[in-house]
Amino acid sequence: MTEQTTDLYINASGSSAITLKTTSHPSFGTGSQLDKLMIYPIVPIMFFSNLGLITNSLNVAVFIKMGFKETTNISMLSLAVSDFLSCLLGLWTYLCLIPEFRNIPNLPFEPTEIASETGTALRPYVTRTGAFITAFITLERCLCVVLPMKVKRIITIPVTCVTMIVIYVITLLPYSVHPVFTTIGWKYYPHLNKTLIGAVPTNNKVAPIFLIIIRYLVGFIFLLLAIIIILVCTLFLVITLAKSLRWRNSMRKQTQLNASSGQTSSQKPSESRKENRLIKMVVVIATLFIVSHLPGTILIFVLPVAEDYAEKNVNDPFTILQISFIFAFELVNNSVNFFVYYLIGTKFRLAFRQMVGLKEKNST
């Protein structure tokens, strides 16, 4: 007979997570309510995780092919790496929740505990990396609009490279203190009568202090700062696009008048269209990020309430489903940027088609 309990908790970085603790050795293909329900979020999570691994691999390859003469390519490449890692961690985390995987004979580790330590605990830090890179990309586009003649002297290729490295270091560094809470080591499981690799609590007295610091630093401050930057810059870029559209309409009318009178225009509409396409692409990426992370962000902002809710609903499978679908919603953002780049970015589409041996149709 199988007895299975489920703990729902908010981890150190402020992101929701799920831990399944099996109190007796489960039979293969257990028919518990949780195992039956988990198939619903696991299917989209697995789909978008695998899709994200493919699309972000393509993103990395295409941006490397495009070269690094433009700062935007460096930022987009860094974002693709972050999204790839996020999808990889998501795939690993929920793979370990699949009953068939958990019940594989002779596994040298306890799947759900290892997934919690190496996947669930790490992924929020990687997500914050993507958030700050997205914020930097939107901020750069805003500077291109506000300071078009100076931005290339302010945001240079070395500055962009250093910024990407700093973002990765600042957002991932807090994870280095995770061993203060829990370490990975050999652990005896009485119900299995086995010693497996699992999560070993440290019982460190300073652990609660680190927990509070990291929770508010990564969970609140990092994410809140990134979202504010993305929101403000996206609104500014949307307004800029609207003004640009009105300007292009007026210039089109002016060009028609000049053509009828035999005059020529000194404007370069192709450059304007190129800049507008880039702004549009950034706006779409930023909007996708905000929308996909909105449910999880709300959960983090009501963290004390969420903790109380988790304690009261610790064995409620439907609570776990809610958290899982929030997780799946975030993975959508990590996996669809390739399609945004391809549909809007002319250079990206050309580089991709050349890479796979396709010819690009003539376009202006």
Coordinates of C-alpha atoms in Angstrom, one line a residue:
M1 CA 0.0 0.0 0.0
T2 CA 1.3 3.4 -0.9
E3 CA 1.0 6.5 1.3
Q4 CA 2.1 9.7 -0.3
T5 CA 2.2 13.2 1.1
T6 CA 2.8 16.4 -0.7
D7 CA 4.5 19.5 0.5
L8 CA 3.8 22.8 -1.2
Y9 CA 6.2 25.6 -0.2
I10 CA 7.8 28.8 -1.2
N11 CA 11.5 28.3 -1.7
A12 CA 14.3 30.7 -0.8
S13 CA 14.1 32.7 -4.0
G14 CA 10.4 33.4 -3.6
S15 CA 9.2 31.1 -6.3
S16 CA 6.7 28.5 -5.7
A17 CA 7.8 24.9 -5.8
I18 CA 6.5 21.4 -5.2
T19 CA 8.0 18.5 -3.3
L20 CA 6.6 15.0 -3.3
K21 CA 7.6 12.9 -0.3
T22 CA 6.9 9.2 -0.5
T23 CA 6.5 7.7 2.9
S24 CA 6.3 4.1 1.7
H25 CA 7.7 2.4 -1.4
P26 CA 5.2 3.1 -4.2
S27 CA 4.3 0.5 -6.7
F28 CA 5.0 1.2 -10.3
G29 CA 2.2 3.3 -11.9
T30 CA 0.6 4.3 -8.7
G31 CA -3.0 5.3 -9.0
S32 CA -3.0 8.2 -6.5
Q33 CA -5.1 11.2 -7.2
L34 CA -2.0 13.4 -7.5
D35 CA -0.4 11.1 -10.1
K36 CA -3.6 11.2 -12.1
L37 CA -3.9 15.0 -11.9
M38 CA -0.3 15.8 -12.5
I39 CA -0.5 14.6 -16.1
Y40 CA -2.4 17.8 -17.0
P41 CA 0.3 20.3 -16.1
I42 CA 3.2 17.9 -17.0
V43 CA 2.1 17.6 -20.6
P44 CA 2.3 21.4 -21.4
I45 CA 5.4 21.7 -19.2
M46 CA 7.2 18.9 -21.1
F47 CA 6.0 20.3 -24.4
F48 CA 7.2 23.9 -23.9
S49 CA 10.4 22.7 -22.1
N50 CA 11.4 20.6 -25.1
L51 CA 10.2 23.3 -27.5
G52 CA 12.3 25.9 -25.6
L53 CA 15.4 23.7 -25.8
I54 CA 15.0 23.4 -29.6
T55 CA 14.1 27.1 -30.3
N56 CA 16.7 28.5 -28.0
S57 CA 19.4 26.3 -29.5
L58 CA 18.4 27.7 -32.8
N59 CA 18.5 31.2 -31.4
V60 CA 22.1 30.7 -30.1
A61 CA 23.2 29.3 -33.5
V62 CA 21.6 32.1 -35.5
F63 CA 23.0 34.9 -33.3
I64 CA 26.5 33.4 -33.4
K65 CA 26.1 33.3 -37.2
M66 CA 25.0 36.9 -37.3
G67 CA 28.1 38.0 -35.4
F68 CA 28.6 40.4 -32.6
K69 CA 29.0 43.7 -34.4
E70 CA 25.7 44.9 -32.9
T71 CA 25.1 45.1 -29.2
T72 CA 21.5 43.8 -29.6
N73 CA 22.9 40.4 -30.9
I74 CA 24.9 40.0 -27.8
S75 CA 21.9 40.7 -25.5
M76 CA 19.6 38.4 -27.5
L77 CA 22.2 35.7 -27.4
S78 CA 22.5 36.0 -23.6
L79 CA 18.7 35.9 -23.3
A80 CA 18.6 32.8 -25.4
V81 CA 21.2 31.1 -23.1
S82 CA 19.1 32.0 -20.1
D83 CA 15.9 30.8 -21.6
F84 CA 17.6 27.5 -22.6
L85 CA 18.8 26.9 -19.0
S86 CA 15.3 27.8 -17.7
C87 CA 13.7 25.2 -20.0
L88 CA 16.3 22.6 -19.2
L89 CA 15.7 23.0 -15.5
G90 CA 11.9 22.9 -16.0
L91 CA 12.2 19.7 -18.0
W92 CA 14.4 18.1 -15.3
T93 CA 12.2 19.2 -12.4
Y94 CA 9.0 17.8 -13.8
L95 CA 10.6 14.7 -15.3
C96 CA 11.4 13.7 -11.8
L97 CA 7.7 14.2 -10.9
I98 CA 6.5 11.6 -13.5
P99 CA 5.5 8.5 -11.6
E100 CA 7.1 6.2 -14.1
F101 CA 10.4 8.0 -13.7
R102 CA 10.2 8.1 -9.9
N103 CA 9.6 4.4 -9.8
I104 CA 12.5 3.3 -12.0
P105 CA 14.3 0.5 -10.2
N106 CA 17.8 1.0 -8.8
L107 CA 18.0 4.7 -9.2
P108 CA 21.0 5.9 -7.2
F109 CA 19.2 9.1 -6.0
E110 CA 15.8 10.1 -4.7
P111 CA 14.3 11.9 -7.8
T112 CA 12.0 14.5 -6.2
E113 CA 14.6 15.6 -3.6
I114 CA 17.4 15.9 -6.2
A115 CA 15.1 17.7 -8.6
S116 CA 14.1 20.1 -5.9
E117 CA 17.7 20.9 -5.1
T118 CA 19.1 21.1 -8.6
G119 CA 16.1 22.2 -10.5
T120 CA 13.4 23.9 -8.5
A121 CA 15.8 25.8 -6.3
L122 CA 18.0 27.0 -9.2
R123 CA 15.5 27.9 -11.8
P124 CA 14.1 31.1 -10.2
Y125 CA 17.7 32.5 -10.2
V126 CA 18.0 31.8 -14.0
T127 CA 14.6 33.4 -14.5
R128 CA 15.8 36.6 -12.8
T129 CA 18.7 36.5 -15.2
G130 CA 16.4 36.5 -18.2
A131 CA 14.3 39.3 -16.5
F132 CA 17.3 41.6 -16.2
I133 CA 18.5 40.9 -19.7
T134 CA 15.0 41.7 -21.0
A135 CA 15.1 44.9 -19.0
F136 CA 18.5 45.8 -20.4
I137 CA 17.3 45.2 -24.0
T138 CA 14.2 47.4 -23.6
L139 CA 16.3 50.1 -21.9
E140 CA 18.8 50.1 -24.7
R141 CA 16.0 50.6 -27.3
C142 CA 14.7 53.5 -25.2
L143 CA 18.1 55.1 -25.2
C144 CA 18.3 54.7 -29.0
V145 CA 15.1 56.8 -29.2
V146 CA 16.1 59.4 -26.7
L147 CA 19.8 59.7 -27.5
P148 CA 20.1 58.4 -31.1
M149 CA 23.5 60.1 -31.7
K150 CA 25.1 59.2 -28.4
V151 CA 23.8 55.7 -27.6
K152 CA 26.5 53.9 -29.6
R153 CA 29.1 55.7 -27.5
I154 CA 27.3 54.8 -24.3
I155 CA 26.3 51.2 -24.9
T156 CA 29.3 49.8 -26.8
I157 CA 30.1 46.1 -27.4
P158 CA 32.5 45.9 -24.4
V159 CA 29.9 47.6 -22.2
T160 CA 27.2 45.1 -23.3
C161 CA 29.5 42.1 -22.8
V162 CA 30.4 43.2 -19.3
T163 CA 26.8 44.0 -18.5
M164 CA 25.7 40.5 -19.5
I165 CA 28.4 38.9 -17.3
V166 CA 27.5 41.2 -14.4
I167 CA 23.8 40.3 -14.7
Y168 CA 24.6 36.5 -14.7
V169 CA 26.9 36.9 -11.7
I170 CA 24.6 39.1 -9.6
T171 CA 21.5 36.9 -10.2
L172 CA 23.1 33.5 -9.9
L173 CA 25.5 34.3 -7.0
P174 CA 22.8 34.0 -4.3
Y175 CA 22.4 30.4 -5.2
S176 CA 25.9 29.7 -4.0
V177 CA 24.7 30.0 -0.4
H178 CA 22.1 27.4 -1.0
P179 CA 24.2 24.8 0.8
V180 CA 23.6 26.8 4.0
F181 CA 20.0 25.4 3.9
T182 CA 20.5 22.0 2.3
T183 CA 23.3 19.9 0.9
I184 CA 23.2 16.9 -1.5
G185 CA 24.6 13.7 0.0
W186 CA 24.0 10.0 0.9
K187 CA 20.9 9.5 3.0
Y188 CA 19.2 6.5 4.4
Y189 CA 15.5 6.0 3.5
P190 CA 13.8 3.6 6.0
H191 CA 10.7 2.9 3.9
L192 CA 13.0 1.8 1.1
N193 CA 15.7 0.2 3.3
K194 CA 18.2 1.9 1.0
T195 CA 20.9 4.6 1.1
L196 CA 20.4 7.0 -1.8
I197 CA 21.7 10.4 -2.8
G198 CA 19.2 13.0 -1.5
A199 CA 18.7 16.3 0.2
V200 CA 20.4 16.5 3.5
P201 CA 19.3 19.4 5.8
T202 CA 22.2 21.3 7.4
N203 CA 20.2 22.5 10.5
N204 CA 22.4 25.6 10.4
K205 CA 21.3 28.2 12.9
V206 CA 22.0 31.1 10.4
A207 CA 20.0 29.4 7.6
P208 CA 16.7 31.3 8.5
I209 CA 18.6 34.6 8.2
F210 CA 20.0 33.7 4.8
L211 CA 16.5 32.5 3.8
I212 CA 14.9 35.9 4.5
I213 CA 17.7 37.9 2.8
I214 CA 17.7 35.8 -0.3
R215 CA 13.9 35.6 -0.5
Y216 CA 13.5 39.4 -0.5
L217 CA 16.6 40.1 -2.5
V218 CA 15.9 37.7 -5.4
G219 CA 12.2 37.1 -5.0
F220 CA 11.1 40.7 -4.4
I221 CA 13.8 43.3 -5.2
F222 CA 15.4 41.7 -8.3
L223 CA 12.1 40.8 -9.9
L224 CA 10.3 44.0 -9.0
L225 CA 13.2 46.2 -10.3
A226 CA 13.3 44.2 -13.6
I227 CA 9.5 44.4 -14.1
I228 CA 9.4 48.1 -13.4
I229 CA 12.2 48.8 -16.0
I230 CA 10.5 46.5 -18.5
L231 CA 7.0 48.1 -18.0
V232 CA 8.2 51.7 -18.2
C233 CA 10.4 51.1 -21.2
T234 CA 7.8 49.1 -23.0
L235 CA 5.2 51.8 -22.5
F236 CA 7.7 54.4 -23.8
L237 CA 8.4 52.3 -26.9
V238 CA 4.7 51.7 -27.6
I239 CA 4.2 55.5 -27.5
T240 CA 7.2 55.9 -29.8
L241 CA 5.9 53.4 -32.3
A242 CA 2.5 55.2 -32.4
K243 CA 4.3 58.5 -33.0
S244 CA 6.4 56.9 -35.7
L245 CA 3.4 55.5 -37.4
R246 CA 1.8 59.0 -37.5
W247 CA 5.0 60.4 -38.8
R248 CA 5.3 57.8 -41.5
N249 CA 1.8 58.5 -42.6
S250 CA 2.5 62.2 -42.9
M251 CA 5.8 61.6 -44.7
R252 CA 4.0 59.3 -47.2
K253 CA 1.5 62.1 -48.0
Q254 CA 4.4 64.5 -48.3
T255 CA 6.3 62.1 -50.6
Q256 CA 3.2 61.9 -52.8
L257 CA 3.0 65.6 -52.9
N258 CA 6.7 66.0 -53.7
A259 CA 6.4 63.3 -56.4
S260 CA 3.6 65.2 -58.1
S261 CA 5.6 68.4 -58.0
G262 CA 8.8 66.8 -59.1
Q263 CA 10.7 67.2 -55.8
T264 CA 12.7 64.6 -54.0
S265 CA 12.8 63.8 -50.3
S266 CA 16.0 63.5 -48.3
Q267 CA 14.4 61.1 -45.8
K268 CA 15.5 57.4 -45.5
P269 CA 12.3 55.5 -44.9
S270 CA 14.2 52.1 -45.0
E271 CA 16.2 53.1 -41.9
S272 CA 13.1 54.2 -40.1
R273 CA 11.4 50.9 -40.9
K274 CA 14.4 48.9 -39.7
E275 CA 14.4 50.8 -36.4
N276 CA 10.7 50.4 -36.0
R277 CA 10.9 46.6 -36.7
L278 CA 13.5 46.3 -34.0
I279 CA 11.4 48.3 -31.5
K280 CA 8.4 46.2 -32.4
M281 CA 10.3 43.0 -31.7
V282 CA 11.5 44.3 -28.3
V283 CA 8.0 45.4 -27.4
V284 CA 6.6 41.9 -28.2
I285 CA 9.4 40.2 -26.2
A286 CA 8.8 42.5 -23.2
T287 CA 5.0 42.1 -23.4
L288 CA 5.4 38.3 -23.5
F289 CA 7.6 38.4 -20.5
I290 CA 5.2 40.6 -18.5
V291 CA 2.1 38.6 -19.4
S292 CA 3.7 35.1 -18.8
H293 CA 5.3 36.1 -15.5
L294 CA 2.2 38.0 -14.1
P295 CA 0.6 35.0 -12.3
G296 CA 3.9 34.0 -10.6
T297 CA 4.7 37.7 -9.8
I298 CA 1.3 38.1 -8.1
L299 CA 2.0 35.0 -6.1
I300 CA 5.4 36.3 -5.0
F301 CA 4.0 39.7 -4.0
V302 CA 1.5 38.1 -1.8
L303 CA 4.2 35.8 -0.3
P304 CA 3.0 35.8 3.3
V305 CA -0.5 35.0 2.3
A306 CA 0.8 32.3 -0.1
E307 CA 2.8 30.7 2.7
D308 CA -0.3 30.5 4.9
Y309 CA -2.4 29.2 2.0
A310 CA 0.3 26.5 1.4
E311 CA 0.3 25.4 5.0
K312 CA -3.5 25.0 5.0
N313 CA -3.6 23.2 1.6
V314 CA -0.5 21.1 1.9
N315 CA -2.2 17.9 0.7
D316 CA -4.5 19.5 -1.8
P317 CA -3.6 18.2 -5.3
F318 CA -5.5 21.1 -7.0
T319 CA -3.2 23.6 -5.2
I320 CA -0.3 21.8 -6.8
L321 CA -2.0 22.1 -10.1
Q322 CA -2.4 25.8 -9.8
I323 CA 1.4 26.2 -9.1
S324 CA 2.3 23.8 -11.9
F325 CA 0.2 25.8 -14.5
I326 CA 1.9 29.0 -13.4
F327 CA 5.2 27.2 -14.0
A328 CA 4.0 26.1 -17.4
F329 CA 2.9 29.7 -18.3
E330 CA 6.4 31.0 -17.6
L331 CA 7.9 28.3 -19.9
V332 CA 5.8 29.6 -22.8
N333 CA 7.8 32.9 -22.6
N334 CA 11.1 31.0 -22.6
S335 CA 10.2 29.0 -25.7
V336 CA 8.5 31.3 -28.2
N337 CA 11.1 34.1 -28.8
F338 CA 12.4 32.3 -31.9
F339 CA 9.1 32.8 -33.6
V340 CA 9.1 36.5 -32.7
Y341 CA 12.6 36.9 -34.0
Y342 CA 11.8 35.1 -37.3
L343 CA 8.5 36.9 -38.0
I344 CA 9.7 40.4 -37.2
G345 CA 13.5 40.4 -37.5
T346 CA 14.6 40.5 -41.2
K347 CA 18.3 39.9 -40.4
F348 CA 17.5 37.0 -38.1
R349 CA 15.2 35.4 -40.7
L350 CA 17.8 35.8 -43.4
A351 CA 20.6 34.3 -41.2
F352 CA 18.4 31.4 -40.2
R353 CA 17.4 30.6 -43.8
Q354 CA 21.0 30.8 -44.9
M355 CA 22.0 28.5 -42.0
V356 CA 19.4 25.8 -43.0
G357 CA 20.1 26.3 -46.7
L358 CA 16.9 28.1 -47.7
K359 CA 16.8 31.2 -50.0
E360 CA 15.3 34.4 -48.7
K361 CA 12.7 36.2 -50.7
N362 CA 13.6 39.7 -51.8
S363 CA 12.4 42.2 -49.1
T364 CA 13.0 45.8 -48.4

